[in-house]
Structure formats: C-alpha cells, structure tokens
Coordinates of C-alpha atoms in Angstrom, one line a residue:
Chain A
Q7 CA -40.2 21.7 -53.3
V8 CA -37.2 22.2 -50.8
Q9 CA -35.0 24.2 -52.2
L10 CA -30.9 25.2 -50.2
V11 CA -29.0 28.0 -52.4
E12 CA -25.5 28.8 -51.8
S13 CA -23.6 31.5 -52.8
G14 CA -20.7 31.6 -54.9
A15 CA -17.1 30.1 -55.1
E16 CA -14.7 32.4 -53.2
V17 CA -10.8 32.4 -53.1
K18 CA -9.3 33.5 -49.7
K19 CA -5.4 34.3 -48.3
P20 CA -4.4 32.4 -45.6
G21 CA -5.7 34.0 -42.4
A22 CA -8.8 35.5 -43.9
S23 CA -11.8 34.9 -42.9
V24 CA -14.6 33.2 -45.5
K25 CA -18.6 34.2 -44.8
V26 CA -21.4 31.4 -46.7
S27 CA -24.7 31.6 -47.1
C28 CA -27.1 29.5 -47.7
K29 CA -31.1 30.7 -48.7
A30 CA -33.7 28.4 -47.8
S31 CA -37.1 27.7 -49.7
G32 CA -39.8 25.7 -50.1
Y33 CA -40.8 24.7 -46.4
S34 CA -40.6 26.6 -42.8
F35 CA -37.4 27.8 -42.4
T36 CA -37.5 28.0 -38.8
S37 CA -38.6 24.5 -38.1
Y38 CA -35.6 22.6 -39.5
Y39 CA -32.0 22.5 -38.0
M40 CA -29.0 23.6 -40.6
H41 CA -26.4 21.6 -40.9
W42 CA -23.1 22.6 -42.6
V43 CA -20.6 19.6 -43.7
R44 CA -17.0 20.4 -46.2
Q45 CA -15.7 17.5 -48.4
A46 CA -11.9 18.6 -49.2
P47 CA -10.6 17.4 -53.0
G48 CA -10.8 13.9 -52.9
Q49 CA -12.0 13.5 -49.3
G50 CA -14.9 12.8 -47.4
L51 CA -17.5 14.2 -45.7
E52 CA -16.9 16.2 -43.0
W53 CA -19.6 17.4 -40.4
M54 CA -18.8 20.8 -39.4
G55 CA -21.8 21.8 -37.1
W56 CA -25.4 22.8 -37.0
I57 CA -27.5 25.8 -36.2
N58 CA -30.8 26.1 -34.6
P59 CA -32.7 28.6 -37.2
N60 CA -35.6 28.9 -34.7
S61 CA -33.2 29.9 -31.8
G62 CA -30.5 30.5 -33.3
G63 CA -28.2 27.9 -30.5
T64 CA -25.6 26.0 -32.1
S65 CA -23.7 22.8 -31.7
Y66 CA -20.4 22.5 -33.5
A67 CA -17.4 19.8 -34.0
Q68 CA -14.5 20.2 -32.0
K69 CA -12.0 20.7 -34.5
F70 CA -13.6 24.1 -35.5
Q71 CA -14.7 25.1 -32.1
G72 CA -13.4 29.0 -32.1
R73 CA -12.7 28.9 -35.5
V74 CA -16.3 28.8 -36.8
T75 CA -19.4 30.9 -36.4
M76 CA -23.0 29.6 -37.9
T77 CA -25.7 32.9 -37.8
R78 CA -29.2 32.7 -39.4
D79 CA -31.5 35.5 -40.7
T80 CA -34.8 34.5 -40.4
S81 CA -36.4 37.4 -42.2
I82 CA -34.7 36.5 -45.2
S83 CA -34.9 32.3 -44.5
T84 CA -30.8 32.3 -45.1
A85 CA -28.5 30.2 -42.7
Y86 CA -24.6 31.5 -43.2
M87 CA -21.3 29.6 -41.8
E88 CA -17.9 31.8 -41.2
L89 CA -15.0 30.1 -41.1
S90 CA -11.6 32.5 -39.5
S91 CA -8.8 32.0 -39.5
L92 CA -8.3 30.3 -42.6
R93 CA -5.3 27.9 -43.9
S94 CA -4.6 25.8 -47.2
D95 CA -6.3 22.6 -45.8
D96 CA -9.3 24.2 -45.4
T97 CA -9.8 24.7 -49.1
A98 CA -13.0 22.6 -49.8
V99 CA -16.4 22.7 -51.0
Y100 CA -18.6 23.8 -48.6
Y101 CA -22.1 22.2 -48.1
C102 CA -25.4 23.9 -46.2
A103 CA -27.6 20.9 -45.5
R104 CA -31.4 20.7 -43.9
D105 CA -32.2 18.2 -41.3
R106 CA -34.9 15.9 -42.5
R107 CA -36.5 15.4 -38.7
L108 CA -38.8 18.4 -37.0
R109 CA -37.0 20.5 -34.8
A110 CA -34.4 17.8 -33.8
V111 CA -31.1 16.4 -35.3
A112 CA -31.6 13.1 -37.1
G113 CA -29.9 13.0 -40.4
I114 CA -29.7 15.1 -43.8
D115 CA -32.6 15.1 -46.4
Y116 CA -31.2 18.3 -48.4
W117 CA -28.2 19.8 -49.8
G118 CA -27.2 23.1 -51.4
Q119 CA -25.2 22.9 -54.6
G120 CA -21.6 23.5 -52.4
T121 CA -19.7 26.3 -52.2
L122 CA -15.8 25.8 -53.2
V123 CA -13.3 27.9 -50.6
T124 CA -10.0 28.2 -51.9
V125 CA -7.6 29.0 -49.7
S126 CA -4.3 29.8 -51.2
S127 CA -1.3 32.8 -51.2
Chain B
D5 CA -16.9 12.5 -30.1
I6 CA -18.2 9.4 -31.6
Q7 CA -16.3 7.8 -34.1
M8 CA -17.1 6.3 -37.4
T9 CA -15.1 3.1 -39.1
Q10 CA -16.4 2.2 -42.1
S11 CA -15.2 -1.2 -43.8
P12 CA -13.8 -1.8 -46.4
S13 CA -12.9 1.9 -48.2
S14 CA -12.9 0.9 -51.5
L15 CA -14.3 -2.4 -53.0
S16 CA -14.7 -3.8 -56.9
A17 CA -17.7 -5.6 -57.8
S18 CA -19.9 -6.3 -61.0
V19 CA -23.3 -5.6 -62.0
G20 CA -25.2 -7.5 -60.9
D21 CA -23.3 -8.7 -57.6
R22 CA -24.4 -8.3 -54.0
V23 CA -22.5 -5.7 -52.4
T24 CA -22.4 -5.0 -48.3
I25 CA -20.7 -2.1 -46.8
T26 CA -20.0 -2.1 -42.9
C27 CA -20.1 0.6 -40.5
R28 CA -18.9 0.6 -36.7
P29 CA -19.1 3.5 -34.3
S30 CA -17.2 3.5 -31.5
Q31 CA -20.2 3.5 -29.0
S32 CA -23.4 2.7 -28.6
I33 CA -25.7 4.8 -31.3
S34 CA -28.7 2.6 -30.7
S35 CA -30.4 2.9 -34.2
Y36 CA -29.6 6.3 -35.3
L37 CA -27.5 5.8 -38.7
N38 CA -27.9 6.9 -41.6
W39 CA -26.6 5.7 -45.1
Y40 CA -25.7 8.4 -48.4
Q41 CA -24.7 7.9 -51.5
Q42 CA -22.3 10.5 -53.5
K43 CA -21.4 10.8 -57.0
P44 CA -18.5 12.7 -58.2
G45 CA -19.2 16.5 -58.3
K46 CA -22.4 15.8 -56.5
A47 CA -24.0 16.7 -53.2
P48 CA -24.7 13.1 -51.1
K49 CA -27.9 11.7 -51.2
L50 CA -29.8 9.6 -48.3
L51 CA -30.0 6.4 -49.0
I52 CA -31.4 4.8 -45.6
Y53 CA -32.2 6.3 -42.3
A54 CA -33.0 5.4 -38.7
A55 CA -30.7 2.3 -39.5
S56 CA -33.3 0.5 -42.1
S57 CA -36.0 2.9 -43.0
L58 CA -35.7 3.5 -47.1
Q59 CA -35.4 7.0 -47.8
S60 CA -38.7 7.8 -50.4
G61 CA -37.7 7.6 -54.0
V62 CA -34.9 4.8 -53.4
P63 CA -34.9 1.7 -54.9
S64 CA -35.6 -1.0 -53.0
R65 CA -32.1 -2.7 -53.8
F66 CA -30.7 -0.8 -50.6
S67 CA -31.5 -2.2 -47.6
G68 CA -30.2 -1.5 -43.9
S69 CA -29.4 -3.5 -41.1
G70 CA -28.3 -3.2 -37.3
S71 CA -28.1 -1.5 -34.1
G72 CA -25.6 -0.8 -31.8
T73 CA -21.9 -1.0 -32.9
D74 CA -22.8 -2.8 -35.9
F75 CA -24.0 -1.5 -39.3
T76 CA -24.9 -2.7 -42.7
L77 CA -25.7 -1.3 -45.9
T78 CA -26.5 -4.1 -48.9
I79 CA -27.3 -3.7 -52.5
S80 CA -28.8 -6.8 -53.8
S81 CA -27.9 -6.4 -57.1
L82 CA -25.8 -3.7 -58.0
Q83 CA -26.6 -1.8 -61.0
P84 CA -24.5 0.8 -63.0
E85 CA -26.0 3.9 -61.5
D86 CA -24.8 2.5 -58.1
F87 CA -20.8 3.2 -58.8
A88 CA -20.1 5.9 -56.1
T89 CA -19.0 6.7 -52.5
Y90 CA -21.3 5.4 -49.7
Y91 CA -21.1 7.3 -46.3
C92 CA -22.5 6.5 -42.9
Q93 CA -23.6 8.8 -40.3
Q94 CA -24.3 9.0 -36.9
S95 CA -27.3 11.2 -35.3
Y96 CA -27.1 9.4 -31.9
S97 CA -25.2 12.6 -30.1
T98 CA -25.7 15.7 -30.9
L99 CA -22.3 16.0 -32.3
V100 CA -22.7 14.2 -35.7
A101 CA -20.0 12.6 -37.3
F102 CA -19.7 10.6 -40.9
G103 CA -17.4 7.5 -42.1
G104 CA -14.7 7.7 -44.2
G105 CA -16.9 6.3 -47.0
T106 CA -16.8 3.1 -49.4
K107 CA -16.0 3.7 -52.8
V108 CA -17.4 1.1 -54.9
E109 CA -15.8 0.6 -58.4
I110 CA -16.6 -1.1 -61.5
K111 CA -15.0 -4.5 -61.8

C-alpha cells in the first residue's frame, strides 16, 4: 500500500531554514510527481510546489520562489522540502502528497501525515 | 496564476440535506478540477477528480459537475460523517492552486 512518512515536528527561529523529508513506499517513487502543501493553523490549504522525482524538475508557487527548494534522493525513495528565511507566518503543517496520475500533474491521491513547523523566537 | 474562488465559505446544514458548493477559477480550466474533503487534524482526502469522476471508495452521494469556469460539488443527502471542510483544486496549470475552502457545519 502507498505510504508517505514525513519527518518529525520542528521548532525554528525566525531567519532559519527547515528541511522536511518524505519517505515513500508501496509504489514506484520515480513515476509520480510529489507535491508539497502547507496549512497554517485554522487556515486553508496552500500549494507550494512539486518535484518530478524522475528528472528532479520542479515547479514552485510564485509566493515561495527563491525561498523553497524541493529535492529528492531516488536511492531511498525520499523527497525533501527546504524552506529558508523563516518567518512567524510560516508556522504551519507541511504535507507531502503524491499526484494521482503517472508522470503528470492531475491531483493528489495520497498524503503524508503532515509535519508541524513552528517558527518562534 | 489561476485563482480559485469557492462559495460559500461556510454553511450550516442538517443531516439529509442536499448541499451544493461552488468553485470558480479565474480562467477556463476545462475539466481539470478536483475536490477534497478535510476533517480536523487529518490530511485531505480526494473525493472527485477531473470535475466529475468519483474517486475509488468515495460514497455515491458525492458528485461533481461543471467545466470551464463554473464547477459544483453536490452532496445529495448529507450524512453525519460529511461535516468537514471541502476544497477545490485546479490541475489545468502546472502551478496548482486550491480554493479557500467551504466549511460544512451542523445546523
């Protein structure tokens, strides 16, 4: 069965960076795009970007351009999302989420459990 | 970027009611529209993809319709487990975007 297991909660100071990992299992990691979506407390879903695990190609939401980097390690079927220059309004649950369609962007059918990132001085 | 506008932002309904939620993208997205349900503390769940296709395992009381710039999610007979927040999402552009969400509450 498809599983996405994210790394644990993080507490960071403003200006720092955070790197969240997402280990995939139960499917061919390189065949499906991986999205990152965040949700601030009491707020809606915000798409951050995706990575094509096969090529390493990425697409980022304009809001996060220059601050987010998505990478992957195919040898261990793991995707990473690094967000830099953290601010208090980056406090959120960060989800990795697999696209439902082979080698395309079409919607999300599997989600990680979420990683809470708290930014506080 | 394509902006997604959902309405209403919240609604109150009773068990058994028919509920309709609307999603309007800022430009035509053909049928590249998905719907998700999210319950508190949980990850979202895919309900409908490609505007009207029911995801496997999702009850048939959920349905989606529309194309272009006007989409609807309908719950034909609201059940207690359907009280949640619903989001639309466009996948027409590789710059994916979610709507703001519609919270369905118990009347």
